């Protein structure tokens, strides 16, 4: 395949992924049809199938891209003594990605293929975070590293949920609440 053809295919895949993201955010995975994705991408359904075998293949590519981005962003940001900063950094990630990952998590409860994709994505993120902590703190046992990563993941995923799902905890926005909590934890 020539470089020019590969570049055109990548552009088209990017357009399809962008269209699918919009459709999935508006209608959910079940509600978004290939026809809606095709319309959003200004393509025919048949053209989409030239690039992706199924809606699940589009979802798999979205998960891969989101996880690749998060792993790249994670570099240097997984030190255990920097948890407040880590949670503050968490605010800078793409809120659209967060919402899509929540949608994917919900779909994973109904669809074994999506569940398997989410398990693989979690394994990649978990292994990457463990490697960062192991590098920064080589004296820690593997069990302690795994515990640190698990606790951090729970806090970050809970932060995503609380930021995106309306809460009844006060008048401040989730972003304001999280920012205030981070300052409190960081400053004692």
Coordinates of C-alpha atoms in Angstrom, one line a residue:
X1 CA 0.0 0.0 0.0
X2 CA 1.4 3.4 -0.9
X3 CA 2.0 6.1 1.7
X4 CA -0.6 8.3 0.0
X5 CA -3.3 5.6 0.1
X6 CA -2.5 4.8 3.7
X7 CA -2.7 8.5 4.7
X8 CA -6.2 8.7 2.9
X9 CA -7.4 5.6 4.7
X10 CA -6.2 7.0 8.1
X11 CA -8.0 10.3 7.4
X12 CA -11.2 8.5 6.5
X13 CA -11.0 6.3 9.6
X14 CA -10.5 9.4 11.7
X15 CA -13.6 10.9 10.2
X16 CA -15.7 7.8 10.9
X17 CA -14.4 7.6 14.5
X18 CA -15.3 11.3 15.0
X19 CA -18.8 10.7 13.5
X20 CA -19.3 7.6 15.7
X21 CA -18.2 9.6 18.8
X22 CA -20.9 12.2 18.1
X23 CA -23.5 9.5 17.5
X24 CA -22.6 7.5 20.5
X25 CA -22.7 10.5 22.8
X26 CA -26.1 11.5 21.5
X27 CA -27.8 8.1 21.2
X28 CA -25.6 5.6 23.2
X29 CA -24.1 2.5 21.6
X30 CA -27.5 0.7 21.2
X31 CA -29.3 3.8 19.9
X32 CA -26.7 4.8 17.4
X33 CA -27.1 3.0 14.1
X34 CA -24.5 2.5 11.4
X35 CA -26.9 4.6 9.2
X36 CA -26.6 7.5 11.7
X37 CA -22.8 7.1 11.8
X38 CA -22.7 7.1 8.0
X39 CA -24.9 10.2 7.7
X40 CA -22.7 12.0 10.3
X41 CA -19.6 11.0 8.4
X42 CA -21.2 11.9 5.1
X43 CA -20.6 8.4 3.8
X44 CA -22.7 5.4 2.9
X45 CA -23.0 2.5 5.3
X46 CA -21.1 0.4 2.7
X47 CA -18.2 2.8 2.7
X48 CA -17.9 2.6 6.5
X49 CA -17.8 -1.2 6.2
X50 CA -14.7 -0.8 4.0
X51 CA -12.9 0.6 7.0
X52 CA -14.5 -1.2 9.9
X53 CA -16.1 -4.6 9.9
X54 CA -18.8 -3.7 12.5
X55 CA -20.0 -1.2 15.0
X56 CA -18.0 -3.2 17.6
X57 CA -14.8 -2.7 15.5
X58 CA -15.4 1.1 15.6
X59 CA -15.9 0.9 19.4
X60 CA -12.7 -1.2 19.7
X61 CA -10.8 1.4 17.8
X62 CA -12.2 4.2 19.9
X63 CA -11.2 2.4 23.1
X64 CA -7.7 1.8 21.7
X65 CA -7.3 5.4 20.8
X66 CA -8.5 6.7 24.2
X67 CA -6.3 4.3 26.1
X68 CA -3.2 5.1 23.9
X69 CA -3.8 8.8 24.6
X70 CA -4.2 8.2 28.3
X71 CA -1.0 6.1 28.5
X72 CA 0.9 8.7 26.6
X73 CA -0.4 11.4 29.0
X74 CA 0.4 9.2 32.0
X75 CA 4.2 9.5 31.6
X76 CA 5.7 11.1 34.7
X77 CA 2.3 11.5 36.4
X78 CA 2.0 8.4 38.4
X79 CA 4.1 9.0 41.5
X80 CA 2.3 7.9 44.6
X81 CA 3.3 11.0 46.6
X82 CA 1.6 13.1 44.0
X83 CA -2.0 11.8 44.2
X84 CA -3.6 15.3 44.6
X85 CA -1.7 16.5 41.5
X86 CA -2.6 13.3 39.7
X87 CA -6.3 13.9 40.4
X88 CA -5.9 17.5 39.3
X89 CA -4.2 16.3 36.1
X90 CA -7.2 14.0 35.6
X91 CA -9.3 17.1 35.0
X92 CA -7.3 18.0 31.9
X93 CA -8.2 14.8 30.0
X94 CA -10.9 14.9 27.4
X95 CA -14.3 15.0 29.1
X96 CA -15.8 13.6 25.9
X97 CA -13.5 10.6 26.2
X98 CA -14.6 10.2 29.8
X99 CA -18.3 10.2 28.9
X100 CA -17.6 7.7 26.1
X101 CA -15.7 5.4 28.5
X102 CA -18.6 5.5 30.9
X103 CA -20.9 4.6 28.0
X104 CA -18.5 1.8 27.1
X105 CA -18.5 0.5 30.7
X106 CA -22.3 0.4 30.7
X107 CA -22.3 -1.4 27.3
X108 CA -19.7 -3.9 28.7
X109 CA -22.3 -5.1 31.2
X110 CA -24.5 -6.2 28.3
X111 CA -22.0 -7.1 25.5
X112 CA -19.3 -9.7 26.2
X113 CA -17.2 -8.4 23.2
X114 CA -17.1 -4.9 24.6
X115 CA -16.5 -6.3 28.1
X116 CA -13.4 -8.1 26.7
X117 CA -12.2 -4.9 25.1
X118 CA -12.6 -3.0 28.3
X119 CA -10.7 -5.7 30.2
X120 CA -7.8 -5.5 27.7
X121 CA -7.8 -1.7 28.0
X122 CA -7.8 -1.9 31.8
X123 CA -4.9 -4.3 31.7
X124 CA -2.9 -1.9 29.5
X125 CA -3.5 1.1 31.7
X126 CA -2.9 -1.0 34.9
X127 CA 0.4 -2.4 33.6
X128 CA 1.6 1.0 32.4
X129 CA 0.8 2.6 35.8
X130 CA 2.6 -0.3 37.6
X131 CA 5.6 0.2 35.4
X132 CA 5.7 3.9 36.2
X133 CA 5.4 3.4 39.9
X134 CA 8.0 0.6 39.9
X135 CA 10.5 2.9 38.1
X136 CA 9.9 5.7 40.6
X137 CA 9.8 3.5 43.7
X138 CA 11.8 0.3 43.0
X139 CA 11.8 -0.6 46.7
X140 CA 8.0 -1.3 46.7
X141 CA 6.8 -4.8 46.4
X142 CA 4.7 -5.8 43.4
X143 CA 1.7 -6.3 45.7
X144 CA 2.1 -2.7 47.1
X145 CA 2.5 -1.3 43.6
X146 CA -0.7 -3.1 42.5
X147 CA -2.6 -1.8 45.5
X148 CA -1.4 1.8 44.8
X149 CA -2.5 1.5 41.2
X150 CA -5.9 0.0 42.1
X151 CA -6.6 2.7 44.7
X152 CA -5.6 5.4 42.3
X153 CA -7.7 3.9 39.5
X154 CA -10.7 3.8 41.8
X155 CA -10.2 7.4 42.8
X156 CA -9.8 8.5 39.2
X157 CA -12.8 6.5 37.9
X158 CA -14.9 7.8 40.8
X159 CA -13.8 11.3 39.9
X160 CA -14.9 10.8 36.3
X161 CA -18.3 9.5 37.4
X162 CA -18.8 12.3 40.0
X163 CA -17.8 15.0 37.5
X164 CA -20.0 13.7 34.7
X165 CA -23.1 12.5 36.6
X166 CA -25.0 15.2 38.4
X167 CA -24.5 15.0 42.2
X168 CA -26.6 16.3 45.0
X169 CA -23.7 17.1 47.3
X170 CA -23.8 20.9 47.1
X171 CA -24.1 23.9 44.9
X172 CA -20.6 23.8 43.4
X173 CA -20.0 22.1 40.1
X174 CA -18.2 18.8 40.2
X175 CA -15.1 20.5 38.7
X176 CA -15.1 23.2 41.4
X177 CA -15.7 20.5 44.1
X178 CA -12.8 18.4 42.8
X179 CA -10.5 21.3 42.5
X180 CA -11.3 22.4 46.1
X181 CA -10.8 18.9 47.4
X182 CA -7.5 18.6 45.6
X183 CA -6.3 21.9 47.2
X184 CA -7.4 20.7 50.6
X185 CA -5.6 17.3 50.3
X186 CA -2.5 18.9 48.9
X187 CA -2.2 21.6 51.5
X188 CA -3.4 19.6 54.5

